[in-house]
Coordinates of C-alpha atoms and ligand atoms in Angstrom, one line a residue:
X1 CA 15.8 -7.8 35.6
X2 CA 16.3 -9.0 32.3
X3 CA 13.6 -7.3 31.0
X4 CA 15.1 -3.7 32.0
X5 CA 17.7 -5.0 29.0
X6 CA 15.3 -5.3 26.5
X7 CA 14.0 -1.6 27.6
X8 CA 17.3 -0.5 27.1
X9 CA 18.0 -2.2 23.6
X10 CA 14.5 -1.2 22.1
X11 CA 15.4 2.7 23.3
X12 CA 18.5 2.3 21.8
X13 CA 17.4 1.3 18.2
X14 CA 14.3 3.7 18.3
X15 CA 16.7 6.3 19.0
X16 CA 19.3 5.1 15.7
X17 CA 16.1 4.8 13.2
X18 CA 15.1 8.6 14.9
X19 CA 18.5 9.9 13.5
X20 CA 18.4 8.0 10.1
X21 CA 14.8 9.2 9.4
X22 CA 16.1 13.1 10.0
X23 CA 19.0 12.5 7.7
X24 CA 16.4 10.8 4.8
X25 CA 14.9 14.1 3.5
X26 CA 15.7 13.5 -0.5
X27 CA 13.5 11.8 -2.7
X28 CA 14.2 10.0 -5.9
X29 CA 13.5 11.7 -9.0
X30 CA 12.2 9.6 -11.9
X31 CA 12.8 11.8 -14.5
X32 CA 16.3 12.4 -13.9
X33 CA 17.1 8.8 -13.7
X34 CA 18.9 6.9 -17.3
X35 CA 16.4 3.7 -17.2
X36 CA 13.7 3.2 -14.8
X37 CA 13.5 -0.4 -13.9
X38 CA 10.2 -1.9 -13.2
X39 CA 10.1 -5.1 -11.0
X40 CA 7.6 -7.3 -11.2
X41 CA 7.3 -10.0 -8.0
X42 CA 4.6 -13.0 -8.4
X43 CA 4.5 -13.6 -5.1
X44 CA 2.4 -16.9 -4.1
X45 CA -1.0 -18.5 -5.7
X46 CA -2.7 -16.6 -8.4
X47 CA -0.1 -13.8 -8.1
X48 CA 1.9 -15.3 -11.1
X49 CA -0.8 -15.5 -13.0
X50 CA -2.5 -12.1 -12.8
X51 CA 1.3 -9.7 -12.0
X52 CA 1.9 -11.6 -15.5
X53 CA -1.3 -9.9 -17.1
X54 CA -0.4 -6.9 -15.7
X55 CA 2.9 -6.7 -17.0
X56 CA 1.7 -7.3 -20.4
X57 CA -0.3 -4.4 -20.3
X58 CA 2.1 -2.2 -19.2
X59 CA 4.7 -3.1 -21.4
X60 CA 2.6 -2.3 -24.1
X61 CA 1.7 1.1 -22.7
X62 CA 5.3 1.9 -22.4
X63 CA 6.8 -0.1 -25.5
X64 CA 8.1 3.6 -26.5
X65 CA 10.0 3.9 -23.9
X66 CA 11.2 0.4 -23.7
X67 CA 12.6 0.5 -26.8
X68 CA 14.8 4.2 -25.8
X69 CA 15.7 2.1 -22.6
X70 CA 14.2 4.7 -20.3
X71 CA 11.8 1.6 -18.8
X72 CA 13.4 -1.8 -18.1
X73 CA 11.0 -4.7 -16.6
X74 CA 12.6 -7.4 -14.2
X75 CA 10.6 -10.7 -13.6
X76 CA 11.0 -11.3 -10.0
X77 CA 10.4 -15.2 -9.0
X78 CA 11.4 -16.5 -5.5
X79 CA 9.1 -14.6 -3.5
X80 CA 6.8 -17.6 -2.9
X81 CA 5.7 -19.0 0.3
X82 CA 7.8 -22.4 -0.5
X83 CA 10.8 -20.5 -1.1
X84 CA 10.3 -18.4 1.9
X85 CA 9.9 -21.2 4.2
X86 CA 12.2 -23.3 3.0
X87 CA 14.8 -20.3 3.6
X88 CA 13.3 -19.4 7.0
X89 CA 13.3 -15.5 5.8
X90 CA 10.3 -13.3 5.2
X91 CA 12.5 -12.1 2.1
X92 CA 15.5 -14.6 0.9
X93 CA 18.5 -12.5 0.9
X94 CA 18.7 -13.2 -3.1
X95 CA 15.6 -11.8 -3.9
X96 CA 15.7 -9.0 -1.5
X97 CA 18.9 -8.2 -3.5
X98 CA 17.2 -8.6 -7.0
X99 CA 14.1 -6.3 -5.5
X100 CA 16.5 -3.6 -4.6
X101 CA 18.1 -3.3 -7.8
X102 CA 14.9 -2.2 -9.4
X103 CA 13.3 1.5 -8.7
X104 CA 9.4 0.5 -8.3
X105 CA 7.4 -2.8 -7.7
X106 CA 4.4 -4.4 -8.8
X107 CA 3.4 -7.2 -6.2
X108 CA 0.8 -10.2 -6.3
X109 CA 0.0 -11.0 -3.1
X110 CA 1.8 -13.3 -0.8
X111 CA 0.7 -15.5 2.1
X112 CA 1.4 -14.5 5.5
X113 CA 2.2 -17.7 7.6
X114 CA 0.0 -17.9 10.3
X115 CA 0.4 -19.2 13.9
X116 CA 0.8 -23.3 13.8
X117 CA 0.5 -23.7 10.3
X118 CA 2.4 -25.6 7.9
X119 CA 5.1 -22.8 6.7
X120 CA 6.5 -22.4 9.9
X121 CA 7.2 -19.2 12.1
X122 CA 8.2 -16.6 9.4
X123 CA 7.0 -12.6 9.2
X124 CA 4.8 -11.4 6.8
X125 CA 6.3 -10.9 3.5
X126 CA 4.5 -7.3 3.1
X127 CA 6.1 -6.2 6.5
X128 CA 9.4 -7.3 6.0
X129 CA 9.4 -5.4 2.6
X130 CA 8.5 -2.3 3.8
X131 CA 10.7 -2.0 6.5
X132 CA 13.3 -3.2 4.4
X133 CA 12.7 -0.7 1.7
X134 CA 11.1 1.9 4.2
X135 CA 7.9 2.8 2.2
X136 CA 6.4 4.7 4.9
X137 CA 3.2 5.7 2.9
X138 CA 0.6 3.0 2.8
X139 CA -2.1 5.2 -0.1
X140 CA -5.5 3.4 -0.3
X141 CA -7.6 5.3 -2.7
X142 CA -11.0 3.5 -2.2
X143 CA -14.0 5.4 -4.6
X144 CA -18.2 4.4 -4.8
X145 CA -19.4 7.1 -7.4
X146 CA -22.8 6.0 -7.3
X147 CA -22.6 7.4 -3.7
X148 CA -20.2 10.2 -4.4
X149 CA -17.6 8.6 -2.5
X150 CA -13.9 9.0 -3.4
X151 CA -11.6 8.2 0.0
X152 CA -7.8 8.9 0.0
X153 CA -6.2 7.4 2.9
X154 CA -2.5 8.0 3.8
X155 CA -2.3 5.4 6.5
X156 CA 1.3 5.5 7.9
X157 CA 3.4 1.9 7.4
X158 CA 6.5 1.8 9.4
X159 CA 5.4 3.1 13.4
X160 CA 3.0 2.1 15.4
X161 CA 2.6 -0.8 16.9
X162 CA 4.0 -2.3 13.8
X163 CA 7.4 -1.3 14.4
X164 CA 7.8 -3.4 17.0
X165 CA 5.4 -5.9 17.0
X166 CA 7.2 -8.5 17.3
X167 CA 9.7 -7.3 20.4
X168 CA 7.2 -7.6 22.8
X169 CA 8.6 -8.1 26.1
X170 CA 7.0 -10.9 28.8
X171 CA 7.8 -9.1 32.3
X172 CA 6.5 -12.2 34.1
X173 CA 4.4 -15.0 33.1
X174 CA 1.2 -12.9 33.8
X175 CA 2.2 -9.6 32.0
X176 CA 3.2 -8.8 28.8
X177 CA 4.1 -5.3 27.4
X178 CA 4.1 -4.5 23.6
X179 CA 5.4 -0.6 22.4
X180 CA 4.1 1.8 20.0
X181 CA 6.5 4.2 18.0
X182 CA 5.4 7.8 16.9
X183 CA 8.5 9.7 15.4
X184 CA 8.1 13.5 14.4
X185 CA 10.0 12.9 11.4
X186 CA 8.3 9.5 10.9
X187 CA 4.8 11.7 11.0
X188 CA 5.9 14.2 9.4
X189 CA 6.7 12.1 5.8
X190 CA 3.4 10.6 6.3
X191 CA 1.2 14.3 6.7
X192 CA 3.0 16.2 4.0
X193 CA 2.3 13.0 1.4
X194 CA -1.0 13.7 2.3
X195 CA -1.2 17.2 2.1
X196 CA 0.6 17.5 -1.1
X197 CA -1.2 14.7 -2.9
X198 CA -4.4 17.0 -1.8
X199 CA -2.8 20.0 -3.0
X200 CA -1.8 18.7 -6.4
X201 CA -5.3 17.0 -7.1
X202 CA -7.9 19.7 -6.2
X203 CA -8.6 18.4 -2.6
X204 CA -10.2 20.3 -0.1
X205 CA -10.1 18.8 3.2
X206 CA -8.0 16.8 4.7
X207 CA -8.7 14.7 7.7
X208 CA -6.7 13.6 10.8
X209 CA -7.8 10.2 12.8
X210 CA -5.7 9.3 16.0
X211 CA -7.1 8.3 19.6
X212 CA -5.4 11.0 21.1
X213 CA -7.8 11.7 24.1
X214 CA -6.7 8.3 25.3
X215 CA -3.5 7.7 23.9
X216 CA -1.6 10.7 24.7
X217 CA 1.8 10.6 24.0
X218 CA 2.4 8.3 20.5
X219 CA -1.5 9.8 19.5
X220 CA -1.0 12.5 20.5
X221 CA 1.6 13.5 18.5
X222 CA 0.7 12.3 15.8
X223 CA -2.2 15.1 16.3
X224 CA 0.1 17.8 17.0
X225 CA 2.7 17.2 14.2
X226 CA 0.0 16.7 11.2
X227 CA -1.5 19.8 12.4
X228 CA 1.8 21.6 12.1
X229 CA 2.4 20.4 8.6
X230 CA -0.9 21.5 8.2
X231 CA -0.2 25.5 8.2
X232 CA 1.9 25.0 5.7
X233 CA -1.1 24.3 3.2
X234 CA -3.4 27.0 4.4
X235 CA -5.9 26.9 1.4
X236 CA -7.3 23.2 2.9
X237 CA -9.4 22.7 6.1
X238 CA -8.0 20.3 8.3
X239 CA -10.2 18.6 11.0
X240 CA -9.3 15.7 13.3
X241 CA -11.3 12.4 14.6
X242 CA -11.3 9.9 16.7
X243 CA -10.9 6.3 15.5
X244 CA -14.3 5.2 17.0
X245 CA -16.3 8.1 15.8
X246 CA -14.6 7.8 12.5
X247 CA -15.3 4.5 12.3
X248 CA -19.2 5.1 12.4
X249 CA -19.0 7.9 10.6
X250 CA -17.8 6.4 7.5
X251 CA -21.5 4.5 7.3
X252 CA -23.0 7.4 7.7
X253 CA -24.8 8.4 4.5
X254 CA -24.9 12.4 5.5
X255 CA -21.4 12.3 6.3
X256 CA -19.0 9.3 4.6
X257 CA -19.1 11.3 1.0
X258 CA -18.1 14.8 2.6
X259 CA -14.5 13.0 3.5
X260 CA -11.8 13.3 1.0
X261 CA -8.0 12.5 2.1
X262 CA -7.6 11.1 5.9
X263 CA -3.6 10.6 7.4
X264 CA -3.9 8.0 10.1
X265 CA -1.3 5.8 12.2
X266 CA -0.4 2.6 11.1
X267 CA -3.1 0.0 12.7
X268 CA -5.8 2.5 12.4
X269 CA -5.2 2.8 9.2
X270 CA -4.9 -1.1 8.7
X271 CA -8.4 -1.4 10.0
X272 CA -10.2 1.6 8.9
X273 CA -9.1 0.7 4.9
X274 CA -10.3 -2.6 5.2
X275 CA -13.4 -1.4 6.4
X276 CA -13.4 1.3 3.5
X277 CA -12.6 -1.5 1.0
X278 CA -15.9 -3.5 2.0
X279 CA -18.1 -0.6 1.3
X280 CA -16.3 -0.5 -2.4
X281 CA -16.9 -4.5 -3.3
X282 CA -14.0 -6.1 -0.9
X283 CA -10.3 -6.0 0.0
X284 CA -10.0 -7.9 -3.2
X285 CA -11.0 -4.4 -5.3
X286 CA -9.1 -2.4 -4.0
X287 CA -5.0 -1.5 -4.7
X288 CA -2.6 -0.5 -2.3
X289 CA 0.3 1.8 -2.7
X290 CA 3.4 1.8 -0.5
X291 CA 5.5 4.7 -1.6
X292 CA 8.9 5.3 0.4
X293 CA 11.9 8.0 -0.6
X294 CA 13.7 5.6 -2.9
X295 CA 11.5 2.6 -3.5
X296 CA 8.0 2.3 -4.3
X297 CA 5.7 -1.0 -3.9
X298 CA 2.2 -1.1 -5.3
X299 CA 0.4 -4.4 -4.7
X300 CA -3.8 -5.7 -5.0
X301 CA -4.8 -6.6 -1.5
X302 CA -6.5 -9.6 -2.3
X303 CA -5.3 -12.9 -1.1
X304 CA -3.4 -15.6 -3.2
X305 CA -6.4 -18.0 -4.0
X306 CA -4.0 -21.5 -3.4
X307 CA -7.3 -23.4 -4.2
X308 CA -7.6 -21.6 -7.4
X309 CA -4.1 -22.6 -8.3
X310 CA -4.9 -26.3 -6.7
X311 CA -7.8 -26.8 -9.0
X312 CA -5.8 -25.4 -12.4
X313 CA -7.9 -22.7 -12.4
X314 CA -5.3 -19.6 -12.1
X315 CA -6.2 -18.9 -15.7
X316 CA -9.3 -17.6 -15.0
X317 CA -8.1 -15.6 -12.0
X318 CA -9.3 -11.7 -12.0
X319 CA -6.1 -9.3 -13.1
X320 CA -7.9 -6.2 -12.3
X321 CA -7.0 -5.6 -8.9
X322 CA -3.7 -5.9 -9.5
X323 CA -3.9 -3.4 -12.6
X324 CA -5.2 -0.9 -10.5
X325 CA -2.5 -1.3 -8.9
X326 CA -0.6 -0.5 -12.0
X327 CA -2.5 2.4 -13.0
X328 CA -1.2 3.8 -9.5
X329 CA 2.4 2.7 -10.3
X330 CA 2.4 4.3 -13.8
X331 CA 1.3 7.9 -12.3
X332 CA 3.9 7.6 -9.7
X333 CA 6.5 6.9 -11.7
X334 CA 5.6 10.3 -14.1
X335 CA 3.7 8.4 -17.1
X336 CA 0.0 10.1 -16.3
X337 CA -1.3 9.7 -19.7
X338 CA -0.5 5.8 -19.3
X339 CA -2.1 5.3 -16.1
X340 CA -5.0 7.5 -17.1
X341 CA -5.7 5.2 -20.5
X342 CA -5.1 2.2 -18.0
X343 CA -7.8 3.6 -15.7
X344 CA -10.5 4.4 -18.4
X345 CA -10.0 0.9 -19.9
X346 CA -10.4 -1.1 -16.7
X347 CA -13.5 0.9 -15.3
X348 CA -14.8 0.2 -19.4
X349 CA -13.6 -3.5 -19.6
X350 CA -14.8 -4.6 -15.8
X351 CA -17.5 -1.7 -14.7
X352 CA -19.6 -0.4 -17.2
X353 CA -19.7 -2.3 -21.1
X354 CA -17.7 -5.8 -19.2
X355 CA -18.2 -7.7 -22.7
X356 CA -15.9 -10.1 -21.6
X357 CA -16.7 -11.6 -18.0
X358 CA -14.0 -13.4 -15.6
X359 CA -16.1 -15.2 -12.4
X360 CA -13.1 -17.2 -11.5
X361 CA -14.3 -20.4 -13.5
X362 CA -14.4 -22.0 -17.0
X363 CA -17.9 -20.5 -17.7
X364 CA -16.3 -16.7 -17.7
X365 CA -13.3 -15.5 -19.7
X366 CA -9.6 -16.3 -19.0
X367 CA -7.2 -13.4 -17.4
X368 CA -5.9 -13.6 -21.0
X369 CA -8.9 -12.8 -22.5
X370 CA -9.9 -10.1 -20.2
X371 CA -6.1 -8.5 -21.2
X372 CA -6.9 -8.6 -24.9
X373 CA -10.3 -6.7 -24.4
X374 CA -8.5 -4.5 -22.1
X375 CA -5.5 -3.8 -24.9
X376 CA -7.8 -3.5 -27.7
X377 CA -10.1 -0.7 -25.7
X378 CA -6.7 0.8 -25.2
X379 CA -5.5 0.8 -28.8
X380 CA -8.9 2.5 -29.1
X381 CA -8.4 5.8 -27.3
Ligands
IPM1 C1 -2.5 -5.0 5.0 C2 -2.4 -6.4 5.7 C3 -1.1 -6.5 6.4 C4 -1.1 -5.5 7.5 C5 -0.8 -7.9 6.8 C6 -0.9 -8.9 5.7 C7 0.4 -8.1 7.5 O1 -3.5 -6.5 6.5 O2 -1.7 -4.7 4.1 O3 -3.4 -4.2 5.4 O4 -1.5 -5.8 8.6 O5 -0.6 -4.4 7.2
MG2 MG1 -4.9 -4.9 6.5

């Protein structure tokens, strides 16, 4: 009857996390703080390379407030998939020490081992942080203005079948039994980030995806406690979908563009933003936010190109991605006018004059190069 142990010892931590999640109710405030430090993490491949770029753009954008001391930047190394293994830890104690001592994180991407390959049985990097930092909202703004799209979602990143995923329990040899976590105060984080964020940028509707018709407890609710928050922000319609219909409604073209902000559990969201991301040009366009009370991670979800960095050809690896993710750091952290130059100059630089090409080789420009052009359009504004 061992497993009837490992019941009892998953109930018994779901029910400690419950209690710290209703006593975590304040929120830092940027502006009261003396310096806000600004870590940047490499991570593994091309990350180096491009978090580098990004850095230098963002130190120039905030050299003001560099020089008061209000903004600190902290170079990160050690989160590397060598370092990683060679530790046996998703996140070295060392560097999960030096990531906590800043207030908000810019990420390149790192490799998640996989199953039989060479780095050995460790968790994913991007898991372990944000259960270690608990940044509960995973915000994937995904936007195709040629086909009036602009998506918000606010996919939840610490429940689900992610919160356990790997506590799985083998009752016998022929059945296995994973668990899925829904808190309310876990939901409830999640649904007013998402209702607020809609509130405070002119958004109309806000929709809820869950399976809730099938999976009736955890789904359902999820449902019930977004729709509660809900109320609370009477001057947005609210409607709910299921995953599957939702799915096949965002390649609809008489529907997809009428959707605006969607809150959905964790591996819904996981697959449904991915799916998103495609429609926009890739995973590899799109940035990722993972905002939590008192830390904030913002990351490009692109993979580390190890073949690029095999080849020597990280220097002509594309920054943008990861200077989205910037521009989404900058307005979180209060500096709107920053992110909004950022933003101008990247959809100038890479969408619409792109004087200055990167295609990954040494026939397009260097990340460098691409940072100049971006600077200079800045300096222009
Ligand atoms: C994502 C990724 C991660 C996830 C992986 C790398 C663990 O797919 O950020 O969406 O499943 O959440
Ligand atoms: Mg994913």
């Amino acid at each position: 009857m061992d497993y009837m142990k490992a019941f009892e010892t998953i109930v018994t931590q779901q029910l400690a996390r419950l209690e710290r999640l209703k006593n975590d109710t304040k929120a830092i405030d940027y502006k009261a703080l003396d310096t806000i430090v600004i870590g940047i993490i490499g991570g593994d491949g091309i990350g180096p390379a491009i978090t580098a770029q990004a850095h230098r753009v963002m130190e120039e954008l905030l050299k003001d407030e560099v020089k008061t001391g209000k903004v600190e930047f902290k170079v990160i190394d050690g989160l590397t998939i060598e370092n990683r293994a060679s530790k046996g830890k998703a996140i070295p104690d060392d560097v999960l020490e030096e990531i906590k001592s800043c207030h908000v994180l810019l990420k390149g991407p790192t490799t998640t081992p996989r199953k039989g390959d060479k780095w050995g049985n460790i968790e994913s990097a991007n898991v372990a942080m944000r259960k270690a930092l608990d940044l509960f909202a995973n915000v994937r703004p995904v936007k195709i203005p040629e086909d009036g799209i602009d998506w918000t979602f606010f996919r939840e990143n610490t429940e689900c079948l992610y919160a356990m995923g790997s506590q799985g329990v083998d009752i016998c040899d022929e059945l296995a039994i994973d668990f899925r976590v829904i808190t309310d105060p876990g939901t409830e984080r999640i649904a007013r980030q998402a209702f607020e964020y809609a509130r405070n940028n002119g958004k109309t509707r806000v929709s809820i995806v869950t399976k809730a018709n099938i999976v009736k407890k955890t789904d359902g609710k999820f449902l019930e406690v977004c729709k509660r928050v809900a109320q609370e922000y009477p001057e947005i319609e609210v409607d709910d979908w299921y995953i599957d219909i939702m799915t096949a409604k965002l390649i609809d073209p008489k529907r997809r563009n009428q959707f605006q902000v969607l809150i959905l559990p964790n591996l819904y969201g996981d697959i449904l933003t991915d799916e998103a991301a495609e429609f926009q040009g890739g995973v590899g366009t799109a940035g990722s936010a993972n905002i939590g009370s008192r830390y904030a991670m913002f990351e490009a979800i692109h993979g580390s190109a190890p073949r690029m960095v095999e080849e020597g050809r990280e220097k002509y690896a594309d920054p943008s991605s990861v200077m989205r993710a910037a521009v989404m750091l900058l307005s979180h952290i209060g500096y709107q006018e920053q992110s909004d130059k950022l933003a101008r100059a990247l959809d100038i630089c890479t969408v619409t004059e792109q004087k200055v090409k990167i295609t990954g080789n040494s026939d397009g420009a260097t990340s460098d190069q691409l940072s100049d052009y971006i600077l200079e359009t800045i300096q222009e504004m």
